């Protein structure tokens, strides 16, 4: 089995192959009980555990999971177009939602479903109350430990630097054969407001320190959430009630909140008008946290100095959206957490959960929300 995994990943580069083979080998040793049932399961299709991935986006999630589970033919991984999910969801035991919205109508059809989960953190598209009503557990993969939080924080740095160095204008200069323009700016000495200091916010604060930036952050509760080694990462702490005050102090605001009913549109006109004139706005969480009209109007007026987002109000993002007319807007296609390291780590978690469910074992490595 180790050789199979190694052959599968031989073209990905030795470090990635080693990581995946290590993860898979470790799981194989832990799941020896499952392997013993292989012959019996191959003869009886009723014992196949089926995993449904919804829709074509984020393809490495299902590709990596399928490869991880290759030695286990009694686990079936399928990718189904979103419009067809309601027709087939009754056949599956695990659903990985990705970008699909699972409302109560769809969930009511999932008669065999035991677990609805996200390949990552965001569960705003799942009707958790409906899932609970039908006895289905809902879970996310914590960003800490998988590389997801680190990857997202790096994307925030990328977007900050892209705006400060005027990435779009630099490309115009290259095409125009100009040298020495535009004049950019630096992260050195900037005050960065992390709106929502969770796992991603903490990783971001770590990476901002070498730039000698001043970090301020808000969190609903700081009690027992930060250990002593992390306390020095934040220069000023506040609660959710302080977000407008902190917005007025920052040169850059980075949105790291979870999207829910309380946080939707939290970055609205009042918030943006509280920001310094010329300050930058970065979003690496969910598009619904920022009000589109307010953002557009403040870009047009010049009050907002730049916008860098990896998530959009509607996804996939419309390449003809008028907000792209501004030179100080950078948009990336929801790839902040999409790295081989993080996706291989999460493939292992999904694969192990499928194996555990197949054997009736406790599900580990995920965070239940109901």
C-alpha atoms as a printed R data frame, in Angstrom:
    type eleno elety resid chain resno       x      y       z
1   ATOM     1    CA   UNK     A     1   0.000  0.000   0.000
2   ATOM     2    CA   UNK     A     2   2.897  2.299   0.746
3   ATOM     3    CA   UNK     A     3   4.249  1.628  -2.762
4   ATOM     4    CA   UNK     A     4   0.856  2.441  -4.289
5   ATOM     5    CA   UNK     A     5   0.719  5.783  -2.518
6   ATOM     6    CA   UNK     A     6   4.299  6.558  -3.464
7   ATOM     7    CA   UNK     A     7   3.685  5.783  -7.132
8   ATOM     8    CA   UNK     A     8   0.549  7.898  -7.147
9   ATOM     9    CA   UNK     A     9   2.455 10.949  -5.961
10  ATOM    10    CA   UNK     A    10   5.825 10.420  -7.644
11  ATOM    11    CA   UNK     A    11   5.201 13.316 -10.031
12  ATOM    12    CA   UNK     A    12   4.288 15.827  -7.326
13  ATOM    13    CA   UNK     A    13   7.798 16.279  -5.940
14  ATOM    14    CA   UNK     A    14   9.569 14.328  -3.243
15  ATOM    15    CA   UNK     A    15   8.546 16.490  -0.269
16  ATOM    16    CA   UNK     A    16   4.838 16.304  -1.064
17  ATOM    17    CA   UNK     A    17   5.052 12.612  -1.890
18  ATOM    18    CA   UNK     A    18   6.828 11.939   1.400
19  ATOM    19    CA   UNK     A    19   4.191 13.850   3.346
20  ATOM    20    CA   UNK     A    20   1.290 12.016   1.733
21  ATOM    21    CA   UNK     A    21   2.937  8.617   2.025
22  ATOM    22    CA   UNK     A    22   3.680  9.294   5.679
23  ATOM    23    CA   UNK     A    23   0.085 10.296   6.363
24  ATOM    24    CA   UNK     A    24  -1.288  7.343   4.456
25  ATOM    25    CA   UNK     A    25   1.091  4.817   6.037
26  ATOM    26    CA   UNK     A    26   0.226  6.075   9.511
27  ATOM    27    CA   UNK     A    27  -3.481  5.702   8.738
28  ATOM    28    CA   UNK     A    28  -2.992  2.211   7.293
29  ATOM    29    CA   UNK     A    29  -1.350  1.016  10.496
30  ATOM    30    CA   UNK     A    30  -4.165  2.491  12.587
31  ATOM    31    CA   UNK     A    31  -6.868  1.041  10.350
32  ATOM    32    CA   UNK     A    32  -5.584 -2.538  10.207
33  ATOM    33    CA   UNK     A    33  -8.935 -3.700  11.516
34  ATOM    34    CA   UNK     A    34 -10.626 -2.128   8.507
35  ATOM    35    CA   UNK     A    35  -8.204 -3.717   6.042
36  ATOM    36    CA   UNK     A    36  -9.091 -7.185   7.346
37  ATOM    37    CA   UNK     A    37 -12.690 -6.678   6.214
38  ATOM    38    CA   UNK     A    38 -11.666 -5.823   2.659
39  ATOM    39    CA   UNK     A    39 -12.442 -9.216   1.116
40  ATOM    40    CA   UNK     A    40 -15.869 -9.381   2.713
41  ATOM    41    CA   UNK     A    41 -16.746 -5.821   1.622
42  ATOM    42    CA   UNK     A    42 -15.742 -6.418  -1.985
43  ATOM    43    CA   UNK     A    43 -18.298 -9.230  -2.106
44  ATOM    44    CA   UNK     A    44 -21.114 -7.268  -0.501
45  ATOM    45    CA   UNK     A    45 -21.794 -3.820  -1.948
46  ATOM    46    CA   UNK     A    46 -24.108 -3.022   0.969
47  ATOM    47    CA   UNK     A    47 -20.987 -2.478   3.102
48  ATOM    48    CA   UNK     A    48 -19.584  0.305   0.920
49  ATOM    49    CA   UNK     A    49 -19.372  3.696   2.631
50  ATOM    50    CA   UNK     A    50 -20.087  6.472   0.138
51  ATOM    51    CA   UNK     A    51 -18.628  9.979   0.255
52  ATOM    52    CA   UNK     A    52 -20.228 12.751  -1.802
53  ATOM    53    CA   UNK     A    53 -18.310 15.857  -2.906
54  ATOM    54    CA   UNK     A    54 -20.650 18.589  -4.169
55  ATOM    55    CA   UNK     A    55 -19.767 20.402  -7.376
56  ATOM    56    CA   UNK     A    56 -16.684 20.920  -9.547
57  ATOM    57    CA   UNK     A    57 -14.896 23.675  -7.634
58  ATOM    58    CA   UNK     A    58 -11.824 23.036  -5.460
59  ATOM    59    CA   UNK     A    59 -11.096 19.813  -7.403
60  ATOM    60    CA   UNK     A    60  -8.017 18.875  -5.386
61  ATOM    61    CA   UNK     A    61 -10.248 18.244  -2.378
62  ATOM    62    CA   UNK     A    62 -11.887 15.225  -3.987
63  ATOM    63    CA   UNK     A    63  -8.823 14.236  -6.020
64  ATOM    64    CA   UNK     A    64  -6.551 14.074  -2.984
65  ATOM    65    CA   UNK     A    65  -9.194 12.322  -0.877
66  ATOM    66    CA   UNK     A    66  -9.765  9.713  -3.567
67  ATOM    67    CA   UNK     A    67  -6.029  9.098  -3.854
68  ATOM    68    CA   UNK     A    68  -5.678  8.795  -0.092
69  ATOM    69    CA   UNK     A    69  -8.456  6.198   0.000
70  ATOM    70    CA   UNK     A    70  -7.178  4.243  -3.000
71  ATOM    71    CA   UNK     A    71  -6.129  1.224  -0.889
72  ATOM    72    CA   UNK     A    72  -9.669  0.957   0.534
73  ATOM    73    CA   UNK     A    73 -12.154 -0.118  -2.178
74  ATOM    74    CA   UNK     A    74 -14.968 -0.255   0.387
75  ATOM    75    CA   UNK     A    75 -14.915  3.565   0.522
76  ATOM    76    CA   UNK     A    76 -16.435  5.174  -2.586
77  ATOM    77    CA   UNK     A    77 -15.722  8.840  -3.399
78  ATOM    78    CA   UNK     A    78 -17.936 10.574  -5.972
79  ATOM    79    CA   UNK     A    79 -18.105 14.113  -7.336
80  ATOM    80    CA   UNK     A    80 -21.613 15.176  -8.360
81  ATOM    81    CA   UNK     A    81 -22.642 18.400 -10.149
82  ATOM    82    CA   UNK     A    82 -24.522 20.692  -7.761
83  ATOM    83    CA   UNK     A    83 -27.862 20.574  -9.684
84  ATOM    84    CA   UNK     A    84 -27.813 16.763  -9.493
85  ATOM    85    CA   UNK     A    85 -27.044 16.466  -5.769
86  ATOM    86    CA   UNK     A    86 -30.721 16.404  -4.639
87  ATOM    87    CA   UNK     A    87 -31.348 13.455  -6.959
88  ATOM    88    CA   UNK     A    88 -28.581 11.259  -5.512
89  ATOM    89    CA   UNK     A    89 -27.904 12.474  -1.972
90  ATOM    90    CA   UNK     A    90 -30.043  9.660  -0.531
91  ATOM    91    CA   UNK     A    91 -27.294  7.185  -1.534
92  ATOM    92    CA   UNK     A    92 -24.487  8.760   0.514
93  ATOM    93    CA   UNK     A    93 -23.251  8.541   4.092
94  ATOM    94    CA   UNK     A    94 -20.901 11.544   4.120
95  ATOM    95    CA   UNK     A    95 -21.367 14.830   2.264
96  ATOM    96    CA   UNK     A    96 -18.526 17.313   1.714
97  ATOM    97    CA   UNK     A    97 -20.433 20.455   0.761
98  ATOM    98    CA   UNK     A    98 -17.710 22.710  -0.681
99  ATOM    99    CA   UNK     A    99 -19.623 25.681  -2.209
100 ATOM   100    CA   UNK     A   100 -23.078 24.096  -2.250
101 ATOM   101    CA   UNK     A   101 -25.910 25.375  -0.070
102 ATOM   102    CA   UNK     A   102 -27.619 22.505   1.704
103 ATOM   103    CA   UNK     A   103 -31.052 23.707   2.775
104 ATOM   104    CA   UNK     A   104 -33.680 21.781   4.697
105 ATOM   105    CA   UNK     A   105 -35.292 20.444   1.504
106 ATOM   106    CA   UNK     A   106 -32.084 18.834   0.285
107 ATOM   107    CA   UNK     A   107 -31.113 17.584   3.738
108 ATOM   108    CA   UNK     A   108 -34.521 15.912   4.141
109 ATOM   109    CA   UNK     A   109 -33.655 13.701   1.158
110 ATOM   110    CA   UNK     A   110 -30.401 12.446   2.721
111 ATOM   111    CA   UNK     A   111 -31.852  9.314   4.306
112 ATOM   112    CA   UNK     A   112 -28.525  7.494   4.768
113 ATOM   113    CA   UNK     A   113 -26.480 10.569   5.675
114 ATOM   114    CA   UNK     A   114 -24.481 10.423   8.897
115 ATOM   115    CA   UNK     A   115 -22.195 13.435   8.468
116 ATOM   116    CA   UNK     A   116 -22.198 16.729   6.570
117 ATOM   117    CA   UNK     A   117 -18.803 18.401   6.608
118 ATOM   118    CA   UNK     A   118 -16.763 21.106   4.985
119 ATOM   119    CA   UNK     A   119 -13.352 20.652   3.411
120 ATOM   120    CA   UNK     A   120 -12.171 23.475   5.633
121 ATOM   121    CA   UNK     A   121 -13.939 25.764   8.061
122 ATOM   122    CA   UNK     A   122 -16.918 27.569   6.505
123 ATOM   123    CA   UNK     A   123 -20.361 26.059   7.127
124 ATOM   124    CA   UNK     A   124 -22.513 29.087   6.348
125 ATOM   125    CA   UNK     A   125 -24.144 27.212   3.462
126 ATOM   126    CA   UNK     A   126 -25.469 24.395   5.651
127 ATOM   127    CA   UNK     A   127 -28.807 24.512   7.440
128 ATOM   128    CA   UNK     A   128 -27.441 23.145  10.714
129 ATOM   129    CA   UNK     A   129 -30.833 23.163  12.431
130 ATOM   130    CA   UNK     A   130 -32.310 21.017   9.661
131 ATOM   131    CA   UNK     A   131 -29.391 18.588   9.833
132 ATOM   132    CA   UNK     A   132 -29.864 18.304  13.593
133 ATOM   133    CA   UNK     A   133 -33.584 17.673  13.098
134 ATOM   134    CA   UNK     A   134 -32.812 14.747  10.792
135 ATOM   135    CA   UNK     A   135 -30.138 13.333  13.099
136 ATOM   136    CA   UNK     A   136 -27.180 14.278  10.896
137 ATOM   137    CA   UNK     A   137 -23.962 15.540  12.454
138 ATOM   138    CA   UNK     A   138 -22.308 18.648  10.960
139 ATOM   139    CA   UNK     A   139 -18.599 19.346  11.254
140 ATOM   140    CA   UNK     A   140 -15.713 21.446   9.999
141 ATOM   141    CA   UNK     A   141 -11.985 20.754   9.770
142 ATOM   142    CA   UNK     A   142 -10.169 23.080  12.200
143 ATOM   143    CA   UNK     A   143  -7.719 25.363  10.391
144 ATOM   144    CA   UNK     A   144  -5.047 24.904  13.031
145 ATOM   145    CA   UNK     A   145  -2.698 22.002  12.378
146 ATOM   146    CA   UNK     A   146  -3.646 21.368   8.744
147 ATOM   147    CA   UNK     A   147  -1.659 24.265   7.285
148 ATOM   148    CA   UNK     A   148  -4.882 26.048   6.313
149 ATOM   149    CA   UNK     A   149  -4.504 28.913   8.786
150 ATOM   150    CA   UNK     A   150  -0.874 29.447   7.836
151 ATOM   151    CA   UNK     A   151  -1.719 29.436   4.135
152 ATOM   152    CA   UNK     A   152  -4.575 31.934   4.568
153 ATOM   153    CA   UNK     A   153  -2.377 34.262   6.585
154 ATOM   154    CA   UNK     A   154   0.251 34.182   3.839
155 ATOM   155    CA   UNK     A   155  -2.417 35.143   1.312
156 ATOM   156    CA   UNK     A   156  -3.324 38.142   3.478
157 ATOM   157    CA   UNK     A   157   0.330 39.226   3.391
158 ATOM   158    CA   UNK     A   158   0.377 38.748  -0.390
159 ATOM   159    CA   UNK     A   159  -2.708 40.923  -0.869
160 ATOM   160    CA   UNK     A   160  -1.361 43.617   1.459
161 ATOM   161    CA   UNK     A   161   1.947 43.783  -0.379
162 ATOM   162    CA   UNK     A   162   0.212 43.654  -3.759
163 ATOM   163    CA   UNK     A   163  -1.787 46.767  -2.883
164 ATOM   164    CA   UNK     A   164   1.071 48.568  -1.150
165 ATOM   165    CA   UNK     A   165   3.424 47.951  -4.063
166 ATOM   166    CA   UNK     A   166   0.633 48.747  -6.573
167 ATOM   167    CA   UNK     A   167   0.701 45.426  -8.384
168 ATOM   168    CA   UNK     A   168  -1.781 46.365 -11.117
169 ATOM   169    CA   UNK     A   169  -0.009 49.629 -11.883
170 ATOM   170    CA   UNK     A   170   3.338 47.841 -12.024
171 ATOM   171    CA   UNK     A   171   1.964 45.605 -14.770
172 ATOM   172    CA   UNK     A   172   0.886 48.697 -16.702
173 ATOM   173    CA   UNK     A   173   4.430 50.076 -16.360
174 ATOM   174    CA   UNK     A   174   5.904 46.815 -17.643
175 ATOM   175    CA   UNK     A   175   3.605 46.830 -20.680
176 ATOM   176    CA   UNK     A   176   4.421 50.514 -21.278
177 ATOM   177    CA   UNK     A   177   8.206 49.905 -20.982
178 ATOM   178    CA   UNK     A   178   8.441 52.335 -18.055
179 ATOM   179    CA   UNK     A   179  10.984 52.131 -15.232
180 ATOM   180    CA   UNK     A   180  10.831 53.442 -11.662
181 ATOM   181    CA   UNK     A   181   7.060 53.841 -11.482
182 ATOM   182    CA   UNK     A   182   4.805 53.495  -9.614
183 ATOM   183    CA   UNK     A   183   6.110 54.532  -6.200
184 ATOM   184    CA   UNK     A   184   4.875 51.935  -3.739
185 ATOM   185    CA   UNK     A   185   4.636 51.715   0.025
186 ATOM   186    CA   UNK     A   186   5.839 49.331   2.737
187 ATOM   187    CA   UNK     A   187   4.383 47.251   5.534
188 ATOM   188    CA   UNK     A   188   7.083 48.602   7.831
189 ATOM   189    CA   UNK     A   189   5.521 50.709  10.557
190 ATOM   190    CA   UNK     A   190   1.940 50.146   9.403
191 ATOM   191    CA   UNK     A   191  -0.869 49.483  11.874
192 ATOM   192    CA   UNK     A   192  -2.767 46.336  10.878
193 ATOM   193    CA   UNK     A   193  -6.198 45.650  12.370
194 ATOM   194    CA   UNK     A   194  -7.064 41.940  12.474
195 ATOM   195    CA   UNK     A   195 -10.865 41.810  12.616
196 ATOM   196    CA   UNK     A   196 -11.523 38.413  14.210
197 ATOM   197    CA   UNK     A   197  -8.513 37.019  16.050
198 ATOM   198    CA   UNK     A   198  -8.826 33.258  15.645
199 ATOM   199    CA   UNK     A   199  -6.417 30.677  14.228
200 ATOM   200    CA   UNK     A   200  -5.851 32.614  10.991
201 ATOM   201    CA   UNK     A   201  -5.529 35.916  12.831
202 ATOM   202    CA   UNK     A   202  -2.907 34.468  15.144
203 ATOM   203    CA   UNK     A   203  -0.876 33.074  12.235
204 ATOM   204    CA   UNK     A   204  -1.121 36.450  10.515
205 ATOM   205    CA   UNK     A   205   0.101 38.280  13.607
206 ATOM   206    CA   UNK     A   206   3.143 35.995  13.724
207 ATOM   207    CA   UNK     A   207   4.011 36.848  10.132
208 ATOM   208    CA   UNK     A   208   3.538 40.591  10.577
209 ATOM   209    CA   UNK     A   209   6.096 40.878  13.368
210 ATOM   210    CA   UNK     A   210   9.174 40.617  11.091
211 ATOM   211    CA   UNK     A   211   7.734 43.527   9.053
212 ATOM   212    CA   UNK     A   212   7.738 45.582  12.281
213 ATOM   213    CA   UNK     A   213   4.056 46.326  11.861
214 ATOM   214    CA   UNK     A   214   1.852 47.287  14.781
215 ATOM   215    CA   UNK     A   215  -0.883 44.680  15.272
216 ATOM   216    CA   UNK     A   216  -4.250 45.482  16.826
217 ATOM   217    CA   UNK     A   217  -7.038 42.932  16.988
218 ATOM   218    CA   UNK     A   218 -10.598 42.351  18.155
219 ATOM   219    CA   UNK     A   219 -12.183 39.169  19.430
220 ATOM   220    CA   UNK     A   220 -15.485 38.559  21.167
221 ATOM   221    CA   UNK     A   221 -13.742 37.005  24.150
222 ATOM   222    CA   UNK     A   222 -10.039 36.851  24.967
223 ATOM   223    CA   UNK     A   223 -10.542 34.711  28.072
224 ATOM   224    CA   UNK     A   224  -8.297 31.641  27.983
225 ATOM   225    CA   UNK     A   225  -7.939 32.010  24.215
226 ATOM   226    CA   UNK     A   226  -4.379 33.242  24.030
227 ATOM   227    CA   UNK     A   227  -1.428 31.625  25.745
228 ATOM   228    CA   UNK     A   228   1.537 33.577  27.120
229 ATOM   229    CA   UNK     A   229   3.718 33.012  24.051
230 ATOM   230    CA   UNK     A   230   1.032 34.517  21.798
231 ATOM   231    CA   UNK     A   231   0.154 37.510  23.980
232 ATOM   232    CA   UNK     A   232   3.081 39.563  22.691
233 ATOM   233    CA   UNK     A   233   1.886 39.235  19.084
234 ATOM   234    CA   UNK     A   234  -0.926 41.770  19.572
235 ATOM   235    CA   UNK     A   235  -0.084 45.333  20.569
236 ATOM   236    CA   UNK     A   236  -3.656 46.288  21.422
237 ATOM   237    CA   UNK     A   237  -6.652 44.022  22.069
238 ATOM   238    CA   UNK     A   238 -10.316 44.900  21.846
239 ATOM   239    CA   UNK     A   239 -13.766 43.349  21.795
240 ATOM   240    CA   UNK     A   240 -16.346 43.389  19.023
241 ATOM   241    CA   UNK     A   241 -17.710 46.680  20.388
242 ATOM   242    CA   UNK     A   242 -14.348 48.310  19.560
243 ATOM   243    CA   UNK     A   243 -14.315 47.541  15.835
244 ATOM   244    CA   UNK     A   244 -15.122 51.105  14.688
245 ATOM   245    CA   UNK     A   245 -12.506 52.626  16.986
246 ATOM   246    CA   UNK     A   246  -9.898 50.135  15.818
247 ATOM   247    CA   UNK     A   247 -10.862 50.726  12.174
248 ATOM   248    CA   UNK     A   248  -9.980 54.407  12.680
249 ATOM   249    CA   UNK     A   249  -6.518 53.509  13.959
250 ATOM   250    CA   UNK     A   250  -5.513 51.109  11.189
251 ATOM   251    CA   UNK     A   251  -3.660 51.564   7.919
252 ATOM   252    CA   UNK     A   252  -4.811 48.101   6.870
253 ATOM   253    CA   UNK     A   253  -7.881 46.113   7.966
254 ATOM   254    CA   UNK     A   254  -7.815 42.332   7.502
255 ATOM   255    CA   UNK     A   255 -11.157 40.534   7.839
256 ATOM   256    CA   UNK     A   256 -10.737 37.119   9.468
257 ATOM   257    CA   UNK     A   257 -14.209 36.582  10.925
258 ATOM   258    CA   UNK     A   258 -16.450 33.560  10.521
259 ATOM   259    CA   UNK     A   259 -19.571 34.358   8.483
260 ATOM   260    CA   UNK     A   260 -22.854 33.939  10.361
261 ATOM   261    CA   UNK     A   261 -26.056 35.899  10.973
262 ATOM   262    CA   UNK     A   262 -24.300 38.247  13.400
263 ATOM   263    CA   UNK     A   263 -21.294 39.009  11.202
264 ATOM   264    CA   UNK     A   264 -22.914 39.280   7.747
265 ATOM   265    CA   UNK     A   265 -22.237 42.731   6.252
266 ATOM   266    CA   UNK     A   266 -20.234 43.720   9.333
267 ATOM   267    CA   UNK     A   267 -17.939 45.738   7.066
268 ATOM   268    CA   UNK     A   268 -20.640 48.168   5.965
269 ATOM   269    CA   UNK     A   269 -20.653 51.873   5.145
270 ATOM   270    CA   UNK     A   270 -20.399 52.839   8.822
271 ATOM   271    CA   UNK     A   271 -17.352 50.629   9.258
272 ATOM   272    CA   UNK     A   272 -15.581 51.762   6.075
273 ATOM   273    CA   UNK     A   273 -16.258 55.414   6.849
274 ATOM   274    CA   UNK     A   274 -14.675 54.793  10.265
275 ATOM   275    CA   UNK     A   275 -11.453 53.736   8.535
276 ATOM   276    CA   UNK     A   276  -8.688 56.211   7.780
277 ATOM   277    CA   UNK     A   277  -8.889 57.820   4.355
278 ATOM   278    CA   UNK     A   278  -6.635 55.775   2.094
279 ATOM   279    CA   UNK     A   279  -6.583 52.691   4.326
280 ATOM   280    CA   UNK     A   280  -6.586 49.233   2.734
281 ATOM   281    CA   UNK     A   281  -9.226 46.522   3.170
282 ATOM   282    CA   UNK     A   282  -8.321 42.817   2.930
283 ATOM   283    CA   UNK     A   283 -10.768 39.891   3.095
284 ATOM   284    CA   UNK     A   284  -9.607 36.265   3.290
285 ATOM   285    CA   UNK     A   285 -12.707 34.860   5.051
286 ATOM   286    CA   UNK     A   286 -16.072 35.070   3.277
287 ATOM   287    CA   UNK     A   287 -17.485 37.554   0.783
288 ATOM   288    CA   UNK     A   288 -20.684 38.094   2.767
289 ATOM   289    CA   UNK     A   289 -18.765 39.842   5.544
290 ATOM   290    CA   UNK     A   290 -18.307 42.950   3.374
291 ATOM   291    CA   UNK     A   291 -21.097 45.044   1.896
292 ATOM   292    CA   UNK     A   292 -20.540 45.346  -1.851
293 ATOM   293    CA   UNK     A   293 -22.270 48.699  -2.448
294 ATOM   294    CA   UNK     A   294 -20.443 50.403   0.416
295 ATOM   295    CA   UNK     A   295 -17.111 49.046  -0.776
296 ATOM   296    CA   UNK     A   296 -17.708 50.160  -4.350
297 ATOM   297    CA   UNK     A   297 -18.823 53.657  -3.341
298 ATOM   298    CA   UNK     A   298 -15.837 54.193  -1.050
299 ATOM   299    CA   UNK     A   299 -13.417 52.999  -3.724
300 ATOM   300    CA   UNK     A   300 -15.005 55.398  -6.194
301 ATOM   301    CA   UNK     A   301 -14.842 58.329  -3.765
302 ATOM   302    CA   UNK     A   302 -11.210 57.579  -2.919
303 ATOM   303    CA   UNK     A   303 -11.888 57.108   0.786
304 ATOM   304    CA   UNK     A   304 -10.915 53.431   0.561
305 ATOM   305    CA   UNK     A   305  -7.310 53.185  -0.538
306 ATOM   306    CA   UNK     A   306  -7.472 49.662  -1.903
307 ATOM   307    CA   UNK     A   307  -9.265 46.342  -1.791
308 ATOM   308    CA   UNK     A   308  -7.647 42.906  -1.730
309 ATOM   309    CA   UNK     A   309  -9.997 39.911  -1.571
310 ATOM   310    CA   UNK     A   310  -9.658 36.171  -1.978
311 ATOM   311    CA   UNK     A   311 -13.413 35.698  -1.486
312 ATOM   312    CA   UNK     A   312 -16.252 37.465  -3.260
313 ATOM   313    CA   UNK     A   313 -19.912 38.368  -2.823
314 ATOM   314    CA   UNK     A   314 -20.872 35.885  -5.509
315 ATOM   315    CA   UNK     A   315 -18.642 32.990  -6.500
316 ATOM   316    CA   UNK     A   316 -17.288 32.230  -9.013
317 ATOM   317    CA   UNK     A   317 -16.551 35.939  -9.335
318 ATOM   318    CA   UNK     A   318 -17.873 37.757 -12.402
319 ATOM   319    CA   UNK     A   319 -14.806 38.831 -14.438
320 ATOM   320    CA   UNK     A   320 -16.887 41.706 -15.821
321 ATOM   321    CA   UNK     A   321 -17.809 43.083 -12.403
322 ATOM   322    CA   UNK     A   322 -17.420 46.887 -12.460
323 ATOM   323    CA   UNK     A   323 -15.400 46.838  -9.246
324 ATOM   324    CA   UNK     A   324 -12.486 45.533 -11.305
325 ATOM   325    CA   UNK     A   325 -12.199 48.891 -13.092
326 ATOM   326    CA   UNK     A   326 -10.291 50.252 -10.095
327 ATOM   327    CA   UNK     A   327  -6.508 49.891 -10.283
328 ATOM   328    CA   UNK     A   328  -6.338 49.459  -6.524
329 ATOM   329    CA   UNK     A   329  -8.377 46.241  -6.464
330 ATOM   330    CA   UNK     A   330  -6.789 42.784  -6.380
331 ATOM   331    CA   UNK     A   331  -8.969 39.671  -6.505
332 ATOM   332    CA   UNK     A   332  -7.815 36.050  -6.256
333 ATOM   333    CA   UNK     A   333 -10.040 32.989  -6.886
334 ATOM   334    CA   UNK     A   334 -10.634 31.691  -3.335
335 ATOM   335    CA   UNK     A   335  -7.247 30.011  -3.118
336 ATOM   336    CA   UNK     A   336  -5.956 31.320   0.228
337 ATOM   337    CA   UNK     A   337  -6.201 27.898   1.836
338 ATOM   338    CA   UNK     A   338  -5.555 25.880  -1.317
339 ATOM   339    CA   UNK     A   339  -2.033 24.506  -1.000
340 ATOM   340    CA   UNK     A   340  -0.822 20.968  -1.503
341 ATOM   341    CA   UNK     A   341   0.213 20.768   2.147
342 ATOM   342    CA   UNK     A   342  -3.139 21.871   3.565
343 ATOM   343    CA   UNK     A   343  -5.195 19.882   1.051
344 ATOM   344    CA   UNK     A   344  -3.213 16.697   1.626
345 ATOM   345    CA   UNK     A   345  -3.647 17.164   5.376
346 ATOM   346    CA   UNK     A   346  -7.401 17.646   5.010
347 ATOM   347    CA   UNK     A   347  -7.670 14.695   2.595
348 ATOM   348    CA   UNK     A   348  -6.224 12.540   5.338
349 ATOM   349    CA   UNK     A   349  -8.818 13.826   7.802
350 ATOM   350    CA   UNK     A   350 -11.733 13.199   5.430
351 ATOM   351    CA   UNK     A   351 -10.342  9.785   4.537
352 ATOM   352    CA   UNK     A   352  -9.845  8.770   8.146
353 ATOM   353    CA   UNK     A   353 -13.358  9.950   9.042
354 ATOM   354    CA   UNK     A   354 -14.765  7.768   6.232
355 ATOM   355    CA   UNK     A   355 -12.809  4.779   7.492
356 ATOM   356    CA   UNK     A   356 -13.892  5.416  11.085
357 ATOM   357    CA   UNK     A   357 -17.539  5.746  10.041
358 ATOM   358    CA   UNK     A   358 -17.279  2.500   8.081
359 ATOM   359    CA   UNK     A   359 -16.109  0.688  11.210
360 ATOM   360    CA   UNK     A   360 -18.466  2.432  13.614
361 ATOM   361    CA   UNK     A   361 -15.581  4.119  15.425
362 ATOM   362    CA   UNK     A   362 -15.615  7.627  16.973
363 ATOM   363    CA   UNK     A   363 -14.945 10.327  14.363
364 ATOM   364    CA   UNK     A   364 -11.740 12.250  15.034
365 ATOM   365    CA   UNK     A   365  -9.917 15.234  13.562
366 ATOM   366    CA   UNK     A   366 -13.099 17.259  12.982
367 ATOM   367    CA   UNK     A   367 -15.019 19.841  14.996
368 ATOM   368    CA   UNK     A   368 -18.730 19.199  15.415
369 ATOM   369    CA   UNK     A   369 -21.105 22.175  15.461
370 ATOM   370    CA   UNK     A   370 -24.294 20.335  16.506
